[in-house]
Amino acid sequence: TIPYTPPHWAVLDEYFVSHHYCVSTNLEGLNRQVTWSLRRGKGMQSLYYRVILRETSLDDITLPKPALVEPIELPDHEKEAVKTLISEARETSADIQTFAQAVIKRLHERSGEAKWLLAGHEEEAHVVSVIVKVLNQAHISGLAVGVLPLSPVRHAAVRWFVAVYTGANWVYLDPHTGAAGLPPTMLVWQYGEG
């Protein structure tokens, strides 16, 4: 996956560097996929992708309006934990965004249903997938968003945010704090998990 119309940034140019490889890109859903192909490769191979970006004042999320959410089927024990978490979050929220923020807050309390749903997994990607699952069960469109911090490091790791559809627009939420908005130093790399 490579960036496709990321908020705050315009892609000016990109380079695919490889020795004797054919490169193709395709739009698959909300993401651009790149495929490097070689008929016969031997030994270790290095493939490089370089993108030149320009910061823009546009912070709009380019995601389309989602279809109506049909909750996925959950096992009974998980369904009850999610149902309780949804009920608790609804008590302290006024709208979809504050509901999602309340879900995040409850999950980080790491007690009761939240502890059970997280099952001891503290990884950011897992926490985001649980947040999206809870939103799904509440008939709210949520999406995992992989971002890369733009800083002068040699190997940056993907961080995860949650995009939530409020009924009017998409809002990015930090899965640790529930804070709304994507910092402009973050580049959206992919939408959806893996």
Short mmCIF file of N, CA and C in Angstrom, two decimals:
data_model
loop_
_atom_site.label_atom_id
_atom_site.label_comp_id
_atom_site.label_asym_id
_atom_site.label_seq_id
_atom_site.Cartn_x
_atom_site.Cartn_y
_atom_site.Cartn_z
N THR A 1 0.85 -1.18 0.00
CA THR A 1 0.00 0.00 0.00
C THR A 1 0.89 1.24 0.00
N ILE A 2 0.49 2.23 -0.80
CA ILE A 2 1.20 3.51 -0.85
C ILE A 2 0.17 4.63 -0.74
N PRO A 3 0.58 5.84 -0.38
CA PRO A 3 -0.36 6.93 -0.15
C PRO A 3 -1.22 7.26 -1.37
N TYR A 4 -2.48 7.60 -1.07
CA TYR A 4 -3.43 8.02 -2.11
C TYR A 4 -4.24 9.18 -1.56
N THR A 5 -4.04 10.35 -2.07
CA THR A 5 -4.69 11.60 -1.65
C THR A 5 -4.75 11.78 -0.13
N PRO A 6 -3.59 11.80 0.54
CA PRO A 6 -3.60 11.96 2.00
C PRO A 6 -3.99 13.38 2.43
N PRO A 7 -4.78 13.51 3.52
CA PRO A 7 -5.11 14.84 4.02
C PRO A 7 -3.85 15.60 4.41
N HIS A 8 -3.84 16.89 4.26
CA HIS A 8 -2.73 17.80 4.59
C HIS A 8 -1.58 17.76 3.58
N TRP A 9 -1.62 16.82 2.62
CA TRP A 9 -0.48 16.65 1.73
C TRP A 9 -0.92 16.43 0.29
N ALA A 10 -0.09 16.92 -0.63
CA ALA A 10 -0.27 16.63 -2.06
C ALA A 10 0.94 15.85 -2.53
N VAL A 11 0.72 14.79 -3.26
CA VAL A 11 1.82 14.00 -3.81
C VAL A 11 2.29 14.69 -5.08
N LEU A 12 3.53 15.18 -5.07
CA LEU A 12 4.09 15.86 -6.23
C LEU A 12 4.74 14.89 -7.19
N ASP A 13 5.46 13.93 -6.64
CA ASP A 13 6.14 12.94 -7.48
C ASP A 13 6.45 11.72 -6.63
N GLU A 14 6.63 10.62 -7.30
CA GLU A 14 7.01 9.41 -6.58
C GLU A 14 7.93 8.58 -7.46
N TYR A 15 8.80 7.83 -6.81
CA TYR A 15 9.80 7.04 -7.50
C TYR A 15 9.74 5.61 -6.99
N PHE A 16 9.82 4.68 -7.92
CA PHE A 16 9.88 3.26 -7.60
C PHE A 16 11.23 2.79 -8.10
N VAL A 17 12.13 2.45 -7.19
CA VAL A 17 13.49 2.09 -7.56
C VAL A 17 13.72 0.61 -7.31
N SER A 18 14.09 -0.08 -8.37
CA SER A 18 14.37 -1.51 -8.27
C SER A 18 15.17 -1.91 -9.51
N HIS A 19 15.90 -2.99 -9.39
CA HIS A 19 16.73 -3.44 -10.49
C HIS A 19 15.98 -4.49 -11.32
N HIS A 20 15.61 -4.13 -12.54
CA HIS A 20 14.94 -5.01 -13.51
C HIS A 20 13.52 -5.42 -13.11
N TYR A 21 12.90 -4.71 -12.20
CA TYR A 21 11.53 -5.04 -11.81
C TYR A 21 10.54 -4.24 -12.65
N CYS A 22 9.39 -4.81 -12.87
CA CYS A 22 8.27 -4.11 -13.47
C CYS A 22 7.41 -3.62 -12.30
N VAL A 23 6.90 -2.40 -12.38
CA VAL A 23 6.10 -1.84 -11.29
C VAL A 23 4.73 -1.45 -11.83
N SER A 24 3.69 -1.82 -11.08
CA SER A 24 2.33 -1.38 -11.44
C SER A 24 1.61 -0.94 -10.18
N THR A 25 0.73 0.04 -10.32
CA THR A 25 -0.08 0.49 -9.20
C THR A 25 -1.54 0.38 -9.58
N ASN A 26 -2.36 0.02 -8.62
CA ASN A 26 -3.79 -0.12 -8.83
C ASN A 26 -4.53 0.45 -7.64
N LEU A 27 -5.69 1.04 -7.91
CA LEU A 27 -6.54 1.52 -6.84
C LEU A 27 -7.43 0.36 -6.41
N GLU A 28 -7.32 -0.02 -5.14
CA GLU A 28 -8.13 -1.11 -4.58
C GLU A 28 -8.87 -0.56 -3.38
N GLY A 29 -10.16 -0.32 -3.56
CA GLY A 29 -10.95 0.29 -2.50
C GLY A 29 -10.47 1.70 -2.24
N LEU A 30 -10.06 1.97 -1.02
CA LEU A 30 -9.60 3.30 -0.63
C LEU A 30 -8.08 3.44 -0.69
N ASN A 31 -7.39 2.39 -1.11
CA ASN A 31 -5.93 2.37 -1.08
C ASN A 31 -5.34 2.15 -2.47
N ARG A 32 -4.10 2.62 -2.63
CA ARG A 32 -3.33 2.29 -3.83
C ARG A 32 -2.40 1.14 -3.48
N GLN A 33 -2.41 0.13 -4.30
CA GLN A 33 -1.53 -1.02 -4.11
C GLN A 33 -0.44 -0.97 -5.18
N VAL A 34 0.76 -1.27 -4.78
CA VAL A 34 1.87 -1.33 -5.73
C VAL A 34 2.34 -2.77 -5.82
N THR A 35 2.64 -3.20 -7.03
CA THR A 35 3.16 -4.55 -7.25
C THR A 35 4.48 -4.44 -8.01
N TRP A 36 5.53 -4.99 -7.42
CA TRP A 36 6.81 -5.11 -8.09
C TRP A 36 6.89 -6.55 -8.58
N SER A 37 7.21 -6.74 -9.85
CA SER A 37 7.28 -8.12 -10.35
C SER A 37 8.59 -8.34 -11.12
N LEU A 38 9.09 -9.55 -10.98
CA LEU A 38 10.33 -9.97 -11.61
C LEU A 38 10.20 -11.46 -11.91
N ARG A 39 10.55 -11.85 -13.12
CA ARG A 39 10.40 -13.25 -13.49
C ARG A 39 11.29 -14.17 -12.67
N ARG A 40 12.56 -13.85 -12.58
CA ARG A 40 13.48 -14.72 -11.84
C ARG A 40 14.42 -13.86 -10.99
N GLY A 41 14.17 -13.87 -9.72
CA GLY A 41 15.03 -13.13 -8.80
C GLY A 41 15.89 -14.10 -8.01
N LYS A 42 17.11 -13.71 -7.71
CA LYS A 42 18.01 -14.57 -6.94
C LYS A 42 18.55 -13.77 -5.76
N GLY A 43 18.60 -14.44 -4.63
CA GLY A 43 19.19 -13.80 -3.45
C GLY A 43 18.35 -12.66 -2.92
N MET A 44 18.96 -11.87 -2.08
CA MET A 44 18.29 -10.73 -1.47
C MET A 44 18.00 -9.67 -2.53
N GLN A 45 16.83 -9.07 -2.45
CA GLN A 45 16.43 -8.02 -3.38
C GLN A 45 16.06 -6.78 -2.58
N SER A 46 16.34 -5.62 -3.10
CA SER A 46 15.96 -4.36 -2.44
C SER A 46 15.03 -3.59 -3.35
N LEU A 47 13.94 -3.15 -2.79
CA LEU A 47 12.95 -2.35 -3.51
C LEU A 47 12.78 -1.05 -2.73
N TYR A 48 12.72 0.07 -3.44
CA TYR A 48 12.61 1.36 -2.78
C TYR A 48 11.43 2.14 -3.34
N TYR A 49 10.77 2.85 -2.43
CA TYR A 49 9.69 3.75 -2.81
C TYR A 49 10.00 5.10 -2.18
N ARG A 50 9.94 6.14 -3.00
CA ARG A 50 10.21 7.48 -2.50
C ARG A 50 9.08 8.38 -2.98
N VAL A 51 8.57 9.20 -2.09
CA VAL A 51 7.49 10.10 -2.45
C VAL A 51 7.89 11.52 -2.07
N ILE A 52 7.56 12.46 -2.95
CA ILE A 52 7.80 13.87 -2.67
C ILE A 52 6.44 14.51 -2.43
N LEU A 53 6.31 15.12 -1.26
CA LEU A 53 5.04 15.69 -0.82
C LEU A 53 5.14 17.19 -0.66
N ARG A 54 4.01 17.84 -0.79
CA ARG A 54 3.91 19.27 -0.49
C ARG A 54 2.77 19.44 0.50
N GLU A 55 3.04 20.18 1.56
CA GLU A 55 2.00 20.41 2.55
C GLU A 55 0.93 21.33 1.96
N THR A 56 -0.33 21.01 2.23
CA THR A 56 -1.45 21.82 1.74
C THR A 56 -2.29 22.27 2.94
N SER A 57 -3.16 23.20 2.68
CA SER A 57 -4.06 23.64 3.75
C SER A 57 -5.31 22.78 3.79
N LEU A 58 -5.44 21.86 2.85
CA LEU A 58 -6.61 21.00 2.81
C LEU A 58 -6.47 19.87 3.81
N ASP A 59 -7.37 19.82 4.79
CA ASP A 59 -7.33 18.73 5.74
C ASP A 59 -8.57 17.86 5.63
N ASP A 60 -9.31 18.05 4.55
CA ASP A 60 -10.52 17.25 4.35
C ASP A 60 -10.15 15.78 4.16
N ILE A 61 -10.97 14.94 4.71
CA ILE A 61 -10.80 13.51 4.50
C ILE A 61 -11.50 13.17 3.20
N THR A 62 -10.81 12.48 2.33
CA THR A 62 -11.34 12.18 1.00
C THR A 62 -12.14 10.88 0.96
N LEU A 63 -12.56 10.40 2.11
CA LEU A 63 -13.32 9.17 2.14
C LEU A 63 -14.76 9.43 1.71
N PRO A 64 -15.35 8.48 1.00
CA PRO A 64 -16.74 8.66 0.58
C PRO A 64 -17.70 8.41 1.75
N LYS A 65 -18.95 8.84 1.56
CA LYS A 65 -19.98 8.54 2.55
C LYS A 65 -20.16 7.03 2.58
N PRO A 66 -20.14 6.43 3.78
CA PRO A 66 -20.22 4.97 3.85
C PRO A 66 -21.66 4.47 3.66
N ALA A 67 -21.75 3.20 3.33
CA ALA A 67 -23.06 2.54 3.26
C ALA A 67 -23.55 2.34 4.69
N LEU A 68 -24.82 2.00 4.83
CA LEU A 68 -25.36 1.70 6.16
C LEU A 68 -24.58 0.55 6.78
N VAL A 69 -24.31 0.66 8.06
CA VAL A 69 -23.51 -0.34 8.76
C VAL A 69 -24.38 -1.52 9.15
N GLU A 70 -23.97 -2.68 8.75
CA GLU A 70 -24.59 -3.94 9.18
C GLU A 70 -23.61 -4.59 10.16
N PRO A 71 -24.00 -4.68 11.44
CA PRO A 71 -23.08 -5.26 12.43
C PRO A 71 -22.67 -6.68 12.07
N ILE A 72 -21.41 -6.97 12.32
CA ILE A 72 -20.91 -8.33 12.09
C ILE A 72 -21.41 -9.22 13.23
N GLU A 73 -21.52 -10.49 12.98
CA GLU A 73 -21.97 -11.44 13.99
C GLU A 73 -20.82 -11.71 14.96
N LEU A 74 -21.12 -11.59 16.25
CA LEU A 74 -20.12 -11.84 17.29
C LEU A 74 -20.55 -13.04 18.13
N PRO A 75 -19.59 -13.73 18.72
CA PRO A 75 -19.95 -14.79 19.68
C PRO A 75 -20.73 -14.16 20.84
N ASP A 76 -21.61 -14.94 21.47
CA ASP A 76 -22.49 -14.41 22.52
C ASP A 76 -21.74 -13.71 23.64
N HIS A 77 -20.64 -14.29 24.12
CA HIS A 77 -19.90 -13.69 25.23
C HIS A 77 -19.31 -12.33 24.83
N GLU A 78 -18.83 -12.23 23.61
CA GLU A 78 -18.27 -10.97 23.13
C GLU A 78 -19.38 -9.95 22.88
N LYS A 79 -20.50 -10.43 22.36
CA LYS A 79 -21.65 -9.56 22.07
C LYS A 79 -22.13 -8.87 23.35
N GLU A 80 -22.17 -9.61 24.46
CA GLU A 80 -22.62 -9.03 25.73
C GLU A 80 -21.65 -7.97 26.24
N ALA A 81 -20.36 -8.23 26.12
CA ALA A 81 -19.35 -7.25 26.56
C ALA A 81 -19.45 -5.97 25.73
N VAL A 82 -19.62 -6.11 24.43
CA VAL A 82 -19.75 -4.95 23.54
C VAL A 82 -21.03 -4.19 23.86
N LYS A 83 -22.11 -4.91 24.08
CA LYS A 83 -23.40 -4.29 24.39
C LYS A 83 -23.30 -3.43 25.66
N THR A 84 -22.64 -3.94 26.69
CA THR A 84 -22.46 -3.19 27.93
C THR A 84 -21.59 -1.96 27.70
N LEU A 85 -20.51 -2.11 26.94
CA LEU A 85 -19.62 -0.98 26.64
C LEU A 85 -20.37 0.10 25.86
N ILE A 86 -21.20 -0.30 24.91
CA ILE A 86 -21.99 0.65 24.12
C ILE A 86 -22.95 1.40 25.03
N SER A 87 -23.61 0.69 25.91
CA SER A 87 -24.56 1.31 26.84
C SER A 87 -23.86 2.34 27.72
N GLU A 88 -22.70 1.99 28.26
CA GLU A 88 -21.95 2.92 29.12
C GLU A 88 -21.50 4.15 28.34
N ALA A 89 -21.05 3.96 27.10
CA ALA A 89 -20.57 5.08 26.29
C ALA A 89 -21.73 6.00 25.91
N ARG A 90 -22.89 5.45 25.65
CA ARG A 90 -24.05 6.27 25.28
C ARG A 90 -24.48 7.18 26.43
N GLU A 91 -24.29 6.73 27.65
CA GLU A 91 -24.69 7.53 28.81
C GLU A 91 -23.91 8.83 28.92
N THR A 92 -22.70 8.85 28.39
CA THR A 92 -21.84 10.03 28.55
C THR A 92 -21.54 10.74 27.24
N SER A 93 -22.33 10.46 26.20
CA SER A 93 -22.05 11.08 24.90
C SER A 93 -23.27 11.84 24.38
N ALA A 94 -23.00 12.81 23.53
CA ALA A 94 -24.06 13.64 22.96
C ALA A 94 -24.27 13.39 21.47
N ASP A 95 -23.26 12.84 20.81
CA ASP A 95 -23.34 12.61 19.37
C ASP A 95 -22.39 11.47 19.00
N ILE A 96 -22.25 11.22 17.72
CA ILE A 96 -21.42 10.09 17.28
C ILE A 96 -19.95 10.29 17.67
N GLN A 97 -19.43 11.50 17.46
CA GLN A 97 -18.02 11.72 17.79
C GLN A 97 -17.76 11.53 19.28
N THR A 98 -18.59 12.11 20.13
CA THR A 98 -18.36 11.96 21.57
C THR A 98 -18.63 10.52 22.03
N PHE A 99 -19.51 9.81 21.32
CA PHE A 99 -19.72 8.40 21.62
C PHE A 99 -18.43 7.61 21.35
N ALA A 100 -17.83 7.83 20.18
CA ALA A 100 -16.59 7.14 19.83
C ALA A 100 -15.48 7.49 20.83
N GLN A 101 -15.42 8.76 21.25
CA GLN A 101 -14.42 9.16 22.22
C GLN A 101 -14.67 8.50 23.58
N ALA A 102 -15.94 8.32 23.94
CA ALA A 102 -16.27 7.63 25.19
C ALA A 102 -15.89 6.15 25.11
N VAL A 103 -16.05 5.53 23.96
CA VAL A 103 -15.63 4.14 23.77
C VAL A 103 -14.12 4.03 23.98
N ILE A 104 -13.38 4.95 23.39
CA ILE A 104 -11.91 4.94 23.54
C ILE A 104 -11.54 5.10 25.01
N LYS A 105 -12.19 6.04 25.68
CA LYS A 105 -11.90 6.26 27.11
C LYS A 105 -12.18 4.99 27.91
N ARG A 106 -13.32 4.37 27.67
CA ARG A 106 -13.69 3.14 28.40
C ARG A 106 -12.68 2.01 28.14
N LEU A 107 -12.24 1.88 26.90
CA LEU A 107 -11.27 0.82 26.59
C LEU A 107 -9.96 1.03 27.31
N HIS A 108 -9.58 2.28 27.51
CA HIS A 108 -8.31 2.56 28.17
C HIS A 108 -8.39 2.48 29.69
N GLU A 109 -9.59 2.30 30.22
CA GLU A 109 -9.71 2.06 31.66
C GLU A 109 -9.24 0.65 31.99
N ARG A 110 -9.23 -0.22 30.98
CA ARG A 110 -8.72 -1.59 31.09
C ARG A 110 -9.37 -2.37 32.24
N SER A 111 -10.67 -2.17 32.42
CA SER A 111 -11.38 -2.92 33.45
C SER A 111 -12.70 -3.43 32.88
N GLY A 112 -13.30 -4.39 33.54
CA GLY A 112 -14.59 -4.92 33.12
C GLY A 112 -14.60 -5.40 31.69
N GLU A 113 -15.58 -4.94 30.94
CA GLU A 113 -15.75 -5.36 29.54
C GLU A 113 -14.55 -4.99 28.67
N ALA A 114 -13.99 -3.81 28.93
CA ALA A 114 -12.84 -3.37 28.13
C ALA A 114 -11.68 -4.34 28.28
N LYS A 115 -11.42 -4.73 29.50
CA LYS A 115 -10.32 -5.67 29.75
C LYS A 115 -10.58 -6.99 29.03
N TRP A 116 -11.84 -7.43 29.08
CA TRP A 116 -12.20 -8.68 28.43
C TRP A 116 -12.06 -8.59 26.91
N LEU A 117 -12.53 -7.47 26.34
CA LEU A 117 -12.46 -7.30 24.88
C LEU A 117 -11.02 -7.19 24.38
N LEU A 118 -10.18 -6.51 25.13
CA LEU A 118 -8.78 -6.36 24.72
C LEU A 118 -7.98 -7.63 24.94
N ALA A 119 -8.44 -8.48 25.84
CA ALA A 119 -7.83 -9.79 26.08
C ALA A 119 -6.32 -9.73 26.30
N GLY A 120 -5.86 -8.67 26.96
CA GLY A 120 -4.44 -8.56 27.27
C GLY A 120 -3.58 -8.06 26.12
N HIS A 121 -4.16 -7.76 24.98
CA HIS A 121 -3.40 -7.26 23.84
C HIS A 121 -3.37 -5.73 23.88
N GLU A 122 -2.20 -5.17 24.04
CA GLU A 122 -2.05 -3.72 24.16
C GLU A 122 -1.61 -3.07 22.85
N GLU A 123 -1.36 -3.87 21.82
CA GLU A 123 -0.86 -3.32 20.57
C GLU A 123 -1.88 -2.34 20.00
N GLU A 124 -1.35 -1.25 19.46
CA GLU A 124 -2.20 -0.19 18.91
C GLU A 124 -3.16 -0.71 17.85
N ALA A 125 -2.68 -1.56 16.95
CA ALA A 125 -3.53 -2.09 15.88
C ALA A 125 -4.69 -2.91 16.45
N HIS A 126 -4.43 -3.66 17.53
CA HIS A 126 -5.49 -4.45 18.15
C HIS A 126 -6.53 -3.55 18.83
N VAL A 127 -6.06 -2.54 19.54
CA VAL A 127 -6.97 -1.60 20.20
C VAL A 127 -7.86 -0.93 19.16
N VAL A 128 -7.28 -0.51 18.04
CA VAL A 128 -8.06 0.12 16.98
C VAL A 128 -9.09 -0.85 16.41
N SER A 129 -8.71 -2.11 16.22
CA SER A 129 -9.67 -3.07 15.67
C SER A 129 -10.83 -3.30 16.64
N VAL A 130 -10.58 -3.26 17.96
CA VAL A 130 -11.65 -3.39 18.95
C VAL A 130 -12.55 -2.15 18.91
N ILE A 131 -11.97 -0.97 18.79
CA ILE A 131 -12.76 0.27 18.69
C ILE A 131 -13.68 0.19 17.47
N VAL A 132 -13.14 -0.20 16.33
CA VAL A 132 -13.94 -0.31 15.10
C VAL A 132 -15.05 -1.35 15.27
N LYS A 133 -14.74 -2.46 15.94
CA LYS A 133 -15.75 -3.51 16.18
C LYS A 133 -16.90 -2.98 17.03
N VAL A 134 -16.57 -2.24 18.09
CA VAL A 134 -17.60 -1.68 18.97
C VAL A 134 -18.45 -0.67 18.19
N LEU A 135 -17.81 0.19 17.41
CA LEU A 135 -18.55 1.17 16.61
C LEU A 135 -19.48 0.45 15.63
N ASN A 136 -18.97 -0.61 15.01
CA ASN A 136 -19.77 -1.40 14.07
C ASN A 136 -21.03 -1.93 14.75
N GLN A 137 -20.89 -2.44 15.96
CA GLN A 137 -22.03 -3.00 16.68
C GLN A 137 -23.04 -1.91 17.07
N ALA A 138 -22.59 -0.66 17.16
CA ALA A 138 -23.46 0.48 17.46
C ALA A 138 -24.00 1.11 16.18
N HIS A 139 -23.80 0.45 15.03
CA HIS A 139 -24.25 0.94 13.72
C HIS A 139 -23.56 2.25 13.32
N ILE A 140 -22.30 2.37 13.67
CA ILE A 140 -21.50 3.56 13.34
C ILE A 140 -20.34 3.11 12.46
N SER A 141 -20.12 3.84 11.37
CA SER A 141 -19.00 3.52 10.47
C SER A 141 -17.69 3.99 11.08
N GLY A 142 -16.80 3.04 11.26
CA GLY A 142 -15.47 3.33 11.76
C GLY A 142 -14.46 2.59 10.89
N LEU A 143 -13.27 3.13 10.80
CA LEU A 143 -12.26 2.58 9.92
C LEU A 143 -10.89 2.76 10.53
N ALA A 144 -10.07 1.71 10.52
CA ALA A 144 -8.68 1.83 10.95
C ALA A 144 -7.92 2.62 9.89
N VAL A 145 -7.02 3.49 10.35
CA VAL A 145 -6.23 4.33 9.44
C VAL A 145 -4.76 4.20 9.83
N GLY A 146 -3.95 3.67 8.92
CA GLY A 146 -2.51 3.56 9.16
C GLY A 146 -1.82 4.85 8.74
N VAL A 147 -1.05 5.45 9.64
CA VAL A 147 -0.35 6.70 9.35
C VAL A 147 1.14 6.55 9.65
N LEU A 148 1.92 7.33 8.95
CA LEU A 148 3.37 7.38 9.20
C LEU A 148 3.73 8.76 9.71
N PRO A 149 4.50 8.83 10.80
CA PRO A 149 4.96 10.14 11.26
C PRO A 149 6.03 10.66 10.29
N LEU A 150 5.90 11.92 9.92
CA LEU A 150 6.89 12.52 9.02
C LEU A 150 7.96 13.18 9.89
N SER A 151 9.02 12.44 10.11
CA SER A 151 10.14 12.93 10.89
C SER A 151 11.41 12.34 10.29
N PRO A 152 12.53 12.98 10.56
CA PRO A 152 13.78 12.51 9.95
C PRO A 152 14.33 11.23 10.60
N VAL A 153 13.65 10.12 10.35
CA VAL A 153 14.13 8.83 10.84
C VAL A 153 14.29 7.90 9.66
N ARG A 154 15.15 6.94 9.80
CA ARG A 154 15.42 6.02 8.70
C ARG A 154 14.30 4.99 8.52
N HIS A 155 13.77 4.48 9.60
CA HIS A 155 12.71 3.47 9.54
C HIS A 155 11.55 3.91 10.43
N ALA A 156 10.49 4.41 9.82
CA ALA A 156 9.32 4.84 10.57
C ALA A 156 8.33 3.69 10.66
N ALA A 157 7.67 3.58 11.80
CA ALA A 157 6.67 2.53 12.00
C ALA A 157 5.27 3.11 11.82
N VAL A 158 4.37 2.31 11.28
CA VAL A 158 2.99 2.73 11.10
C VAL A 158 2.33 2.88 12.45
N ARG A 159 1.62 3.99 12.63
CA ARG A 159 0.77 4.20 13.80
C ARG A 159 -0.67 4.07 13.33
N TRP A 160 -1.57 3.85 14.26
CA TRP A 160 -2.97 3.65 13.89
C TRP A 160 -3.87 4.69 14.53
N PHE A 161 -4.79 5.21 13.73
CA PHE A 161 -5.85 6.11 14.17
C PHE A 161 -7.17 5.47 13.78
N VAL A 162 -8.27 6.08 14.21
CA VAL A 162 -9.60 5.62 13.83
C VAL A 162 -10.29 6.76 13.11
N ALA A 163 -10.88 6.46 11.95
CA ALA A 163 -11.73 7.44 11.26
C ALA A 163 -13.17 7.05 11.57
N VAL A 164 -13.97 8.03 12.00
CA VAL A 164 -15.36 7.78 12.37
C VAL A 164 -16.26 8.68 11.54
N TYR A 165 -17.30 8.09 10.95
CA TYR A 165 -18.26 8.88 10.18
C TYR A 165 -19.33 9.40 11.12
N THR A 166 -19.47 10.73 11.21
CA THR A 166 -20.38 11.36 12.17
C THR A 166 -21.79 11.55 11.63
N GLY A 167 -22.02 11.14 10.40
CA GLY A 167 -23.31 11.39 9.77
C GLY A 167 -23.21 12.54 8.79
N ALA A 168 -22.20 13.40 8.99
CA ALA A 168 -21.97 14.53 8.08
C ALA A 168 -20.58 14.48 7.47
N ASN A 169 -19.60 14.02 8.25
CA ASN A 169 -18.22 13.97 7.76
C ASN A 169 -17.43 12.93 8.54
N TRP A 170 -16.21 12.69 8.09
CA TRP A 170 -15.30 11.77 8.77
C TRP A 170 -14.42 12.56 9.72
N VAL A 171 -14.15 11.98 10.89
CA VAL A 171 -13.28 12.59 11.89
C VAL A 171 -12.24 11.56 12.29
N TYR A 172 -10.97 11.99 12.35
CA TYR A 172 -9.90 11.12 12.84
C TYR A 172 -9.86 11.22 14.36
N LEU A 173 -9.69 10.07 15.03
CA LEU A 173 -9.54 10.06 16.48
C LEU A 173 -8.28 9.30 16.86
N ASP A 174 -7.55 9.86 17.82
CA ASP A 174 -6.37 9.19 18.36
C ASP A 174 -6.86 8.03 19.23
N PRO A 175 -6.41 6.80 18.99
CA PRO A 175 -6.92 5.66 19.74
C PRO A 175 -6.44 5.61 21.19
N HIS A 176 -5.51 6.47 21.57
CA HIS A 176 -5.00 6.49 22.95
C HIS A 176 -5.75 7.53 23.79
N THR A 177 -6.01 8.68 23.19
CA THR A 177 -6.58 9.80 23.94
C THR A 177 -8.01 10.13 23.53
N GLY A 178 -8.40 9.74 22.33
CA GLY A 178 -9.71 10.13 21.81
C GLY A 178 -9.69 11.52 21.19
N ALA A 179 -8.54 12.18 21.19
CA ALA A 179 -8.45 13.53 20.63
C ALA A 179 -8.82 13.52 19.15
N ALA A 180 -9.60 14.51 18.75
CA ALA A 180 -10.05 14.60 17.36
C ALA A 180 -9.01 15.30 16.51
N GLY A 181 -8.87 14.86 15.28
CA GLY A 181 -7.96 15.48 14.33
C GLY A 181 -6.70 14.68 14.13
N LEU A 182 -6.19 14.78 12.95
CA LEU A 182 -4.94 14.11 12.61
C LEU A 182 -3.85 15.16 12.58
N PRO A 183 -2.78 14.99 13.37
CA PRO A 183 -1.71 15.98 13.33
C PRO A 183 -1.15 16.12 11.91
N PRO A 184 -0.85 17.33 11.48
CA PRO A 184 -0.34 17.52 10.11
C PRO A 184 1.02 16.87 9.87
N THR A 185 1.68 16.41 10.92
CA THR A 185 2.96 15.72 10.76
C THR A 185 2.76 14.22 10.52
N MET A 186 1.51 13.80 10.35
CA MET A 186 1.19 12.40 10.08
C MET A 186 0.72 12.27 8.63
N LEU A 187 1.22 11.27 7.95
CA LEU A 187 0.83 11.00 6.57
C LEU A 187 -0.04 9.75 6.54
N VAL A 188 -1.27 9.88 6.03
CA VAL A 188 -2.14 8.71 5.90
C VAL A 188 -1.53 7.78 4.87
N TRP A 189 -1.21 6.58 5.29
CA TRP A 189 -0.58 5.59 4.42
C TRP A 189 -1.59 4.59 3.89
N GLN A 190 -2.55 4.20 4.74
CA GLN A 190 -3.56 3.24 4.28
C GLN A 190 -4.82 3.36 5.10
N TYR A 191 -5.93 2.97 4.47
CA TYR A 191 -7.22 2.89 5.14
C TYR A 191 -7.58 1.42 5.30
N GLY A 192 -8.05 1.05 6.47
CA GLY A 192 -8.40 -0.33 6.74
C GLY A 192 -7.22 -1.10 7.29
N GLU A 193 -7.52 -2.23 7.87
CA GLU A 193 -6.47 -3.05 8.47
C GLU A 193 -5.74 -3.85 7.41
N GLY A 194 -4.42 -3.97 7.61
CA GLY A 194 -3.58 -4.81 6.78
C GLY A 194 -3.91 -4.74 5.38
#
